[in-house]
GROMACS .gro file of C-alpha atoms in nm:
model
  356
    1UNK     CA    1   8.650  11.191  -8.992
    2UNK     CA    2   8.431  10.998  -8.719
    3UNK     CA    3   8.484  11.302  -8.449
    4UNK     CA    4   8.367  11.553  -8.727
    5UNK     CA    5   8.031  11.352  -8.700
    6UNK     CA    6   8.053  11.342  -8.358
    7UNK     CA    7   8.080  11.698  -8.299
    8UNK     CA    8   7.865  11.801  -8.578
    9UNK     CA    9   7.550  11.562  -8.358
   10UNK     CA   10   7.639  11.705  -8.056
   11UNK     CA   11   7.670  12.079  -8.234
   12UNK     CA   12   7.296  11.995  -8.348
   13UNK     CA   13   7.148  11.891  -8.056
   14UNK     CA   14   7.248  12.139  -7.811
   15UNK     CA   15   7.156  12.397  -8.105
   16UNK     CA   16   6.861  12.325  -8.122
   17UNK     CA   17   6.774  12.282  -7.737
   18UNK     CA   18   6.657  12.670  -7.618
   19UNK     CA   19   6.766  12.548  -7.276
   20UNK     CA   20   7.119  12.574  -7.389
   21UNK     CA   21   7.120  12.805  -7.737
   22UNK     CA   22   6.928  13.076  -7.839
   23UNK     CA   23   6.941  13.291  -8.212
   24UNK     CA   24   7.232  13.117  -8.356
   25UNK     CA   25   7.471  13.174  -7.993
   26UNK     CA   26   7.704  12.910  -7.858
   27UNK     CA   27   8.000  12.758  -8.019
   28UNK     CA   28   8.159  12.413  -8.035
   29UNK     CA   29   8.490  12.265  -8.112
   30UNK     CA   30   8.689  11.921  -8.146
   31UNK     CA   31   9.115  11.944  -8.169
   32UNK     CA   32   9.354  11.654  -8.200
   33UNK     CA   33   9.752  11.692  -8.181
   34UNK     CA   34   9.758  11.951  -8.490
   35UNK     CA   35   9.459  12.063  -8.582
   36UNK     CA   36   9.150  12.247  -8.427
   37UNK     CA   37   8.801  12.238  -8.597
   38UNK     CA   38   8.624  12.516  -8.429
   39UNK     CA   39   8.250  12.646  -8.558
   40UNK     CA   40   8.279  12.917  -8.774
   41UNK     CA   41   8.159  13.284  -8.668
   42UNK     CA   42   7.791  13.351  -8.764
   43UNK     CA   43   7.716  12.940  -8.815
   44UNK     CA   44   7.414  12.817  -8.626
   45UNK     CA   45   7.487  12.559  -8.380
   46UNK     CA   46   7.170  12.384  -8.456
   47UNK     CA   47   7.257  12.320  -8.859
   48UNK     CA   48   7.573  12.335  -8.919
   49UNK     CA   49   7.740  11.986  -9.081
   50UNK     CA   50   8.089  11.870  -8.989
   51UNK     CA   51   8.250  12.018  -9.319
   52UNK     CA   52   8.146  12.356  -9.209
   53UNK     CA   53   8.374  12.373  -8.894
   54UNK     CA   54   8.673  12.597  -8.963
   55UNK     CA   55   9.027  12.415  -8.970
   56UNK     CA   56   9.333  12.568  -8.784
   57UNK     CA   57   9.639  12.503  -8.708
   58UNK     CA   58   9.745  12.453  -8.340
   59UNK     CA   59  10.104  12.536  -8.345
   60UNK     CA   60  10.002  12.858  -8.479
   61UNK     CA   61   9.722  12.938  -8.208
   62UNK     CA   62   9.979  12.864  -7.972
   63UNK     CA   63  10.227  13.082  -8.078
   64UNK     CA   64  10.003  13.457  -8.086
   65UNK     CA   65  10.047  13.380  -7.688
   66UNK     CA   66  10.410  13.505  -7.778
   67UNK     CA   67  10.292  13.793  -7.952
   68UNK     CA   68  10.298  14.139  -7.835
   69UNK     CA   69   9.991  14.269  -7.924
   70UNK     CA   70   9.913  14.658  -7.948
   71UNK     CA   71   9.759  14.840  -7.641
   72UNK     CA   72   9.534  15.011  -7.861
   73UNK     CA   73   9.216  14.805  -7.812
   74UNK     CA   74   9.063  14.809  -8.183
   75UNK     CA   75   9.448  14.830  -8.340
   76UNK     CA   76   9.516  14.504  -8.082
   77UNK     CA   77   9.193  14.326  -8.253
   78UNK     CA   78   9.263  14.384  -8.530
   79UNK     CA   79   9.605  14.182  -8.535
   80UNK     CA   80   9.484  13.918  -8.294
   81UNK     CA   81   9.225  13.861  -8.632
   82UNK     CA   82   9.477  13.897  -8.864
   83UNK     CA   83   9.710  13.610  -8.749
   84UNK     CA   84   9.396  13.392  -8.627
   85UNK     CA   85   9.289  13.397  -9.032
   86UNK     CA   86   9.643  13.301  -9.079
   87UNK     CA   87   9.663  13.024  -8.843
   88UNK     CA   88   9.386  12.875  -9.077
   89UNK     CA   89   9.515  12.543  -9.280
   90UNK     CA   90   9.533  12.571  -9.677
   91UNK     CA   91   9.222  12.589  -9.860
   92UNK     CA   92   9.023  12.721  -9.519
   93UNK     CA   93   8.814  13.062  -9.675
   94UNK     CA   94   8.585  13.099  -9.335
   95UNK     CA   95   8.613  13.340  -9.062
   96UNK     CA   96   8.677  13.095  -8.742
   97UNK     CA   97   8.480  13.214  -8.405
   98UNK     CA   98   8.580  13.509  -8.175
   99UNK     CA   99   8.686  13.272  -7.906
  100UNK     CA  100   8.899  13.003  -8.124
  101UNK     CA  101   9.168  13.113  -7.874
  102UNK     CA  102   9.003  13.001  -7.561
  103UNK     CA  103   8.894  12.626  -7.716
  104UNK     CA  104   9.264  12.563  -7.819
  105UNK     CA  105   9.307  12.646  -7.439
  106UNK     CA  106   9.157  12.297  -7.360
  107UNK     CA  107   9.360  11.999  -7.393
  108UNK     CA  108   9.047  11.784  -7.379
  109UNK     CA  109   8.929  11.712  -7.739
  110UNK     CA  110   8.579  11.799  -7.764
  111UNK     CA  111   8.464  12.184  -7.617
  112UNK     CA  112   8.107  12.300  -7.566
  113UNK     CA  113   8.016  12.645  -7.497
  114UNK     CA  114   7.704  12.757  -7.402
  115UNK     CA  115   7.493  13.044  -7.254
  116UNK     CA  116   7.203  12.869  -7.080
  117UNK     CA  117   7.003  13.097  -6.884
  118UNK     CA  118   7.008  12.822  -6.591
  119UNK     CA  119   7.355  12.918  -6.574
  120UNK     CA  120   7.315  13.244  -6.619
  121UNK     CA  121   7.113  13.291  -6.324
  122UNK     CA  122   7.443  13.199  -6.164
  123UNK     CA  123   7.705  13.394  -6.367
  124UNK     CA  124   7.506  13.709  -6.317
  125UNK     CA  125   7.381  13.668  -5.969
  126UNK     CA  126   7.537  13.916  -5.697
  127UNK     CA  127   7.666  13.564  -5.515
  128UNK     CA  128   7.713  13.404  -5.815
  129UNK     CA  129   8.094  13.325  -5.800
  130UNK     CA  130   8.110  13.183  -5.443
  131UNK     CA  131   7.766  13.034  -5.563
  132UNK     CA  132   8.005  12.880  -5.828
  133UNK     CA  133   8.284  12.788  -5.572
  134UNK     CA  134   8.071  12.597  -5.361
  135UNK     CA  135   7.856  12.399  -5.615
  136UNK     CA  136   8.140  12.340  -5.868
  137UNK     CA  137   8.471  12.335  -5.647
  138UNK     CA  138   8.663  12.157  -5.953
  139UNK     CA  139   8.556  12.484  -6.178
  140UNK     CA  140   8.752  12.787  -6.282
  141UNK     CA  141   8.540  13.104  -6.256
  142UNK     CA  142   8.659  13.457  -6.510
  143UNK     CA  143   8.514  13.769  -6.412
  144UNK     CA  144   8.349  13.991  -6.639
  145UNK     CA  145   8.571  14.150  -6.881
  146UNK     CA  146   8.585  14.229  -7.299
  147UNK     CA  147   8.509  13.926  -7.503
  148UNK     CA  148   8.818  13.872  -7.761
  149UNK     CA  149   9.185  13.840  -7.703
  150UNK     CA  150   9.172  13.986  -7.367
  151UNK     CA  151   8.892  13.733  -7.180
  152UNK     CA  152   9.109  13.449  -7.405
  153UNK     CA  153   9.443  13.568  -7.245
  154UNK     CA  154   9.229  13.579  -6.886
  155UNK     CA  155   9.131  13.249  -6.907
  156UNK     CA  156   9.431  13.165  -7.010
  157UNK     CA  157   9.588  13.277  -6.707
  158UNK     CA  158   9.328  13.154  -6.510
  159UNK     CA  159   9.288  12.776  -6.655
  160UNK     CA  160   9.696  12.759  -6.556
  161UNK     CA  161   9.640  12.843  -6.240
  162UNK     CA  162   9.427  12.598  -6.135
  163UNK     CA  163   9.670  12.346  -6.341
  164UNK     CA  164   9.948  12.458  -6.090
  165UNK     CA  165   9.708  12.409  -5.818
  166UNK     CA  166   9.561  12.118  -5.837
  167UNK     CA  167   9.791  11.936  -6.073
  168UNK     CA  168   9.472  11.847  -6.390
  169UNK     CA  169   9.288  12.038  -6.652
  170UNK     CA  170   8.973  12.195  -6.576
  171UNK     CA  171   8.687  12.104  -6.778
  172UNK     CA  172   8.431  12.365  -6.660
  173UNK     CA  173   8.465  12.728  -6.750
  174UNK     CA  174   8.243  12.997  -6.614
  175UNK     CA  175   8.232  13.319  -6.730
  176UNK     CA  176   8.057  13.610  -6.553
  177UNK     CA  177   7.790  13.752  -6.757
  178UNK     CA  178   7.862  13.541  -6.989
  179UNK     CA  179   7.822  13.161  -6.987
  180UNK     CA  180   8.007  12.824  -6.974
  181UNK     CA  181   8.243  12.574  -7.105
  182UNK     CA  182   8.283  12.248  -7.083
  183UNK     CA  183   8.586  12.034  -7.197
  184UNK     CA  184   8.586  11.641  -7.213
  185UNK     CA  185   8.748  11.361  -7.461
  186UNK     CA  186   8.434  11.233  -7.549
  187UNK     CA  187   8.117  11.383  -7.643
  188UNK     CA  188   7.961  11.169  -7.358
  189UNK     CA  189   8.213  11.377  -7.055
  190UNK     CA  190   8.066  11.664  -7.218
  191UNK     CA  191   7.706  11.498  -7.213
  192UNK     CA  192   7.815  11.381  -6.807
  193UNK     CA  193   7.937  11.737  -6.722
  194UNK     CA  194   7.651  11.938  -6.878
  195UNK     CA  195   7.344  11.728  -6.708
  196UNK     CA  196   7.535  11.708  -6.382
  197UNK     CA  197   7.581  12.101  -6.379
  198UNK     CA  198   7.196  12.163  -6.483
  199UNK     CA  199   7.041  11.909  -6.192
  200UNK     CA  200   7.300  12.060  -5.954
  201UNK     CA  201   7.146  12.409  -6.053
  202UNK     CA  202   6.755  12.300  -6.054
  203UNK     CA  203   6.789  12.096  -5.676
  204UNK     CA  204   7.021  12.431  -5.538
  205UNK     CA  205   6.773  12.651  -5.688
  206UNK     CA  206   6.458  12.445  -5.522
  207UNK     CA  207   6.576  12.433  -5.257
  208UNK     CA  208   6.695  12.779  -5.237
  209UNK     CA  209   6.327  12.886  -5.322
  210UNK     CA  210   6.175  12.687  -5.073
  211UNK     CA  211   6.395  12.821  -4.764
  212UNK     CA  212   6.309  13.155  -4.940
  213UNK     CA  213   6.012  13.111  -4.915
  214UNK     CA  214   5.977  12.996  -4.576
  215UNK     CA  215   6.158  13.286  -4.464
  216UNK     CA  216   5.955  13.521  -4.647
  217UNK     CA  217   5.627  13.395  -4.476
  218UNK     CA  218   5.791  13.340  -4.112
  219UNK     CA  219   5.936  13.706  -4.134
  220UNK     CA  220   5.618  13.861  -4.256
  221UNK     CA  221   5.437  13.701  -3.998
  222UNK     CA  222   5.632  13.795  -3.682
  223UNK     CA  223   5.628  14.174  -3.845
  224UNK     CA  224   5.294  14.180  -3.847
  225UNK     CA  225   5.211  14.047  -3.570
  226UNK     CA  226   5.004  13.792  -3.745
  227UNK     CA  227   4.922  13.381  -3.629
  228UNK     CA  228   4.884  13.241  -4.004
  229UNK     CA  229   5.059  13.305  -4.346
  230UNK     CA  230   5.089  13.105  -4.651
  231UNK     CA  231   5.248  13.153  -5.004
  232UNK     CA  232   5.107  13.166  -5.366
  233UNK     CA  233   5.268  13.117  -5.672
  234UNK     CA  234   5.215  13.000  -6.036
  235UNK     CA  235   5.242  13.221  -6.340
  236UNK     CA  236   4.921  13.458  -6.319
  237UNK     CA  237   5.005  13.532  -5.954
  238UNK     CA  238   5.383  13.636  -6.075
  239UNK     CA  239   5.269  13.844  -6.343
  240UNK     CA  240   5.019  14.023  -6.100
  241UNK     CA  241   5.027  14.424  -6.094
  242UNK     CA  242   4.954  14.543  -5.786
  243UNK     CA  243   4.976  14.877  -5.879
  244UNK     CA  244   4.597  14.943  -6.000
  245UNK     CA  245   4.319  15.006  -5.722
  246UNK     CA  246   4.123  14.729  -5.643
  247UNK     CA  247   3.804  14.625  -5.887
  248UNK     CA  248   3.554  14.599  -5.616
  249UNK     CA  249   3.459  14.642  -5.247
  250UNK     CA  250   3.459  14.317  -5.156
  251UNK     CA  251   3.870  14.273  -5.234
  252UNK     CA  252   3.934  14.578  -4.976
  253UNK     CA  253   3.731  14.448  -4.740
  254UNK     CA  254   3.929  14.160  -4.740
  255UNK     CA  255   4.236  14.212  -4.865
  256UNK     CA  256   4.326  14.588  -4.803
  257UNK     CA  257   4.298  14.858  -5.032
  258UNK     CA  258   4.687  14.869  -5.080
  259UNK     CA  259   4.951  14.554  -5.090
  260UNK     CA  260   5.328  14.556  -4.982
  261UNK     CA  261   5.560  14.494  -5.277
  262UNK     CA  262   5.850  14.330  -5.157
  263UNK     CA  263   6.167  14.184  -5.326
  264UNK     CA  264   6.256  13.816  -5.287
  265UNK     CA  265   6.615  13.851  -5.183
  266UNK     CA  266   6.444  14.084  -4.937
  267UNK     CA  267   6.622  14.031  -4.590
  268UNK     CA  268   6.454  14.052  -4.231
  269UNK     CA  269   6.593  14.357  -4.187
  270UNK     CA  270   6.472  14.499  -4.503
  271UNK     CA  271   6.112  14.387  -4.469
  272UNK     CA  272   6.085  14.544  -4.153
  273UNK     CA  273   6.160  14.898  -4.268
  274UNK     CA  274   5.906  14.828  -4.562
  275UNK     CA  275   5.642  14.723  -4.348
  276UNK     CA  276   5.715  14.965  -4.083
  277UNK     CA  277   5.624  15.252  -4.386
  278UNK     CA  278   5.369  15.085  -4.496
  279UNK     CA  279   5.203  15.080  -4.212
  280UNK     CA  280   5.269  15.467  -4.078
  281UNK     CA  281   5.135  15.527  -4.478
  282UNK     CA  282   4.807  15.326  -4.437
  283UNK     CA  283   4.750  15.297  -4.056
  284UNK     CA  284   4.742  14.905  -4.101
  285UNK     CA  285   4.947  14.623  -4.162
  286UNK     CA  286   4.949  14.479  -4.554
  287UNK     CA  287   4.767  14.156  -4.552
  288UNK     CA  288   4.875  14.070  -4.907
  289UNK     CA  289   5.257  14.108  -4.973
  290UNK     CA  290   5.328  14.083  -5.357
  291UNK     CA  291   5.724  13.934  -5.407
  292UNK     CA  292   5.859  13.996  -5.722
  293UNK     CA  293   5.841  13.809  -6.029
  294UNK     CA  294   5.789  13.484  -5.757
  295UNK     CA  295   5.442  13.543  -5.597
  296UNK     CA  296   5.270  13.672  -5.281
  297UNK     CA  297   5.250  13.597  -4.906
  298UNK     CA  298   4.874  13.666  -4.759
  299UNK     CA  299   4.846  13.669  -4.392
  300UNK     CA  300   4.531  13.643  -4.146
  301UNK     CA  301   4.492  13.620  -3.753
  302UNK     CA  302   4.378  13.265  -3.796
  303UNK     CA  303   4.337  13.025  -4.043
  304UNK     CA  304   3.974  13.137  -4.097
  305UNK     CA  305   4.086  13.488  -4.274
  306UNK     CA  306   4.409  13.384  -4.405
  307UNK     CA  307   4.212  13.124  -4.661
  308UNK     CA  308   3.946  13.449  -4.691
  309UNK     CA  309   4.224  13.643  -4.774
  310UNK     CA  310   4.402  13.374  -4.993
  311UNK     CA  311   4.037  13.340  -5.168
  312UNK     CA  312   3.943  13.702  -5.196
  313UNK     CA  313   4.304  13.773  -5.330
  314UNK     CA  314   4.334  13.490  -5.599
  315UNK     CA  315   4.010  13.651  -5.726
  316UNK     CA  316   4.159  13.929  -5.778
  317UNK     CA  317   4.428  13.789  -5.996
  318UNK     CA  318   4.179  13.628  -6.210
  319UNK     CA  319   3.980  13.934  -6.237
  320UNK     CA  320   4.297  14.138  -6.315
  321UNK     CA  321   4.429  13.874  -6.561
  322UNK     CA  322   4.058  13.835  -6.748
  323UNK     CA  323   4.063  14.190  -6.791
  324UNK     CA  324   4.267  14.183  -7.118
  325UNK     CA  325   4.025  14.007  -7.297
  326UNK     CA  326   3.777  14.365  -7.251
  327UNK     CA  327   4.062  14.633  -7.297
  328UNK     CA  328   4.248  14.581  -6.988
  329UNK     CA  329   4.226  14.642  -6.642
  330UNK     CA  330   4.003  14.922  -6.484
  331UNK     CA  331   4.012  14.933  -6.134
  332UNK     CA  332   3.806  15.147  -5.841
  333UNK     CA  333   3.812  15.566  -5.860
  334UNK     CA  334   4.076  15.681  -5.616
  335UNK     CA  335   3.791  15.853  -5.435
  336UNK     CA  336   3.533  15.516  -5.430
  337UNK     CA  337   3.832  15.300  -5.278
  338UNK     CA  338   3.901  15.573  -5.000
  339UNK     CA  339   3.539  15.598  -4.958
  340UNK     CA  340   3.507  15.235  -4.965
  341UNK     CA  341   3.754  15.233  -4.690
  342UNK     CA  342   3.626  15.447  -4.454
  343UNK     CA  343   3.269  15.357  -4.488
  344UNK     CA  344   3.119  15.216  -4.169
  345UNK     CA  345   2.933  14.964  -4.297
  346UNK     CA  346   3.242  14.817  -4.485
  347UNK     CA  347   3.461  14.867  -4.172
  348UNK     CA  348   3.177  14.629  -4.007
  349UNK     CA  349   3.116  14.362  -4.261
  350UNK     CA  350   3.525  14.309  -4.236
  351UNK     CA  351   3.553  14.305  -3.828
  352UNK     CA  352   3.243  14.026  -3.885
  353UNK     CA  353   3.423  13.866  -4.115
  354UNK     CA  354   3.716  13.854  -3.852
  355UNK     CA  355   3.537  13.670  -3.569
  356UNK     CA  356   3.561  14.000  -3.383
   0.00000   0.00000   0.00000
């Protein structure tokens, strides 16, 4: 059968993409008036041929909607299993996936599902379902709940409500810590739907770090008091640890002796009660602010120290990071930095350094 092929190429490819599939996850499906061919549980997206996808009979799948099933969770498994094996045509030996259920749900042909962590970053954000409204109004979003017959009788509930709604099918599926479907005739709607929901996600999330970003620095510098700030990213910067002492005089006399960890959904409001202790802890305001996981914000009173303190702090990182290659990272004696710090000649040295 030509849609066999079809679905066994587009099985493969998003298989074996680790944008989209990761250690055998993800399922796939094609259905036409009688008959659902639905990847089999424990086959590997990425390999598996178009005789390998289970064969089931739709009637049948429709039917355990009229079923009542037991309350008893495992007991209520259990029998959802048992008459899923039994919905499988003549000949069929293979245990079908766990969510055969929700692809007959579709009445586009071909299904994809998918757990890409681009998504992901969506289905498990905090704002992730009016995220979700907003982006993808023509979607149908599922809370977190039990995989199984109870997120397939959800959905189920869910996909006809936006049918009575709007008056069409959805063909995009999120589910909250979870993933996504998508539905389409052709294996090119699903090719349409799934590149149009991943550059959606990469220009919100731009530009939702950028205006992050922004904010970060214009925040930090009104708190402080402060004329310049700037940013820094890239991957040593993220994977910084600010929680050793510094590894020589010269980075306290620039930078501090201490830095402000902050997080990046940090709001104004927030930062101001974190630099407000960090200040009445070190009688001074940070000058390097380390965000989570994203970067750091260094500040200066002009443009002069904030690219000393930009220099002097990158150093650091490098320093830090070069480390591992002689055992790891040893920084300054609690009592050298706190002499370092209160030593004259230091104190000094940084208010030359200043212009002051």
């Amino acid at each position: 059968m030509e849609e066999l092929k079809l679905l066994e190429a587009m099985s493969n490819r998003y298989g074996a993409d680790p944008r989209y599939v990761l250690a055998g996850g993800g399922n796939t499906s094609f259905k036409n008036d009688t008959t659902l061919y639905v990847k089999g549980s424990g086959t590997s997206l990425a390999t598996i041929k178009a005789e390998d996808f289970v064969r089931l009979d739709r009637a049948k799948l429709s039917a355990m909607w009229d079923v009542t099933y037991s309350a008893n969770e495992a007991e209520r498994e259990s029998q959802v299993l048992s008459d899923m094996m039994a919905a499988r045509l003549e000949g069929e030996t293979r245990r079908p996936s766990v969510e055969t259920l929700l692809h007959n749900l579709f009445p586009r042909r071909f299904v994809l599902h998918v757990h890409p962590a681009a998504v992901n970053g969506m289905t498990c954000g905090v704002k992730g379902k009016a995220i979700a409204a907003k982006l993808f109004p023509e979607s149908v979003w599922v809370d977190a709940c039990r995989p199984g017959y109870i997120l397939a009788a959800i959905c189920r509930e869910e996909l006809n409500a936006y049918r009575a709604k709007t008056g069409k099918d959805a063909c995009l599926l999120f589910l909250q810590n979870h993933g996504v479907f998508f539905a389409g005739d052709t294996v090119e709607e699903i090719d349409a739907l799934v590149s149009g929901m991943m550059d959606t996600l990469a220009d919100y999330a731009a530009t939702v770090k950028e205006e992050t970003r922004a904010n970060l620095c214009a925040w930090l510098k009104e708190l402080t008091g402060v004329a310049f700030s700037a940013f820094l990213d890239g991957g040593d910067v993220a994977a910084f640890d600010p929680g050793f002492n510094s590894p020589t005089p010269d980075h306290i006399v620039y930078c501090k002796a201490n830095y402000l960890t902050v997080d990046f959904t940090a709001t104004k409001e927030e930062l101001a009660k974190q630099v407000e202790a960090f200040k009445t802890a070190n009688t001074y305001n940070p000058r390097v602010i380390i965000v989570k996981g994203e970067g750091a914000v260094v500040l200066g009173a002009d443009e002069k120290q904030l690219n000393t303190v930009k220099d002097v702090f990158l150093d650091q990182v490098k320093v830090f990071h070069a480390s591992r290659c002689f055992g790891g990272y040893f920084g300054m004696s609690d009592d050298l930095v706190d002499f370092i710090v209160n030593w004259e000649v230091e104190s000094y040295r940084a208010k030359v350094s200043a212009g002051n």
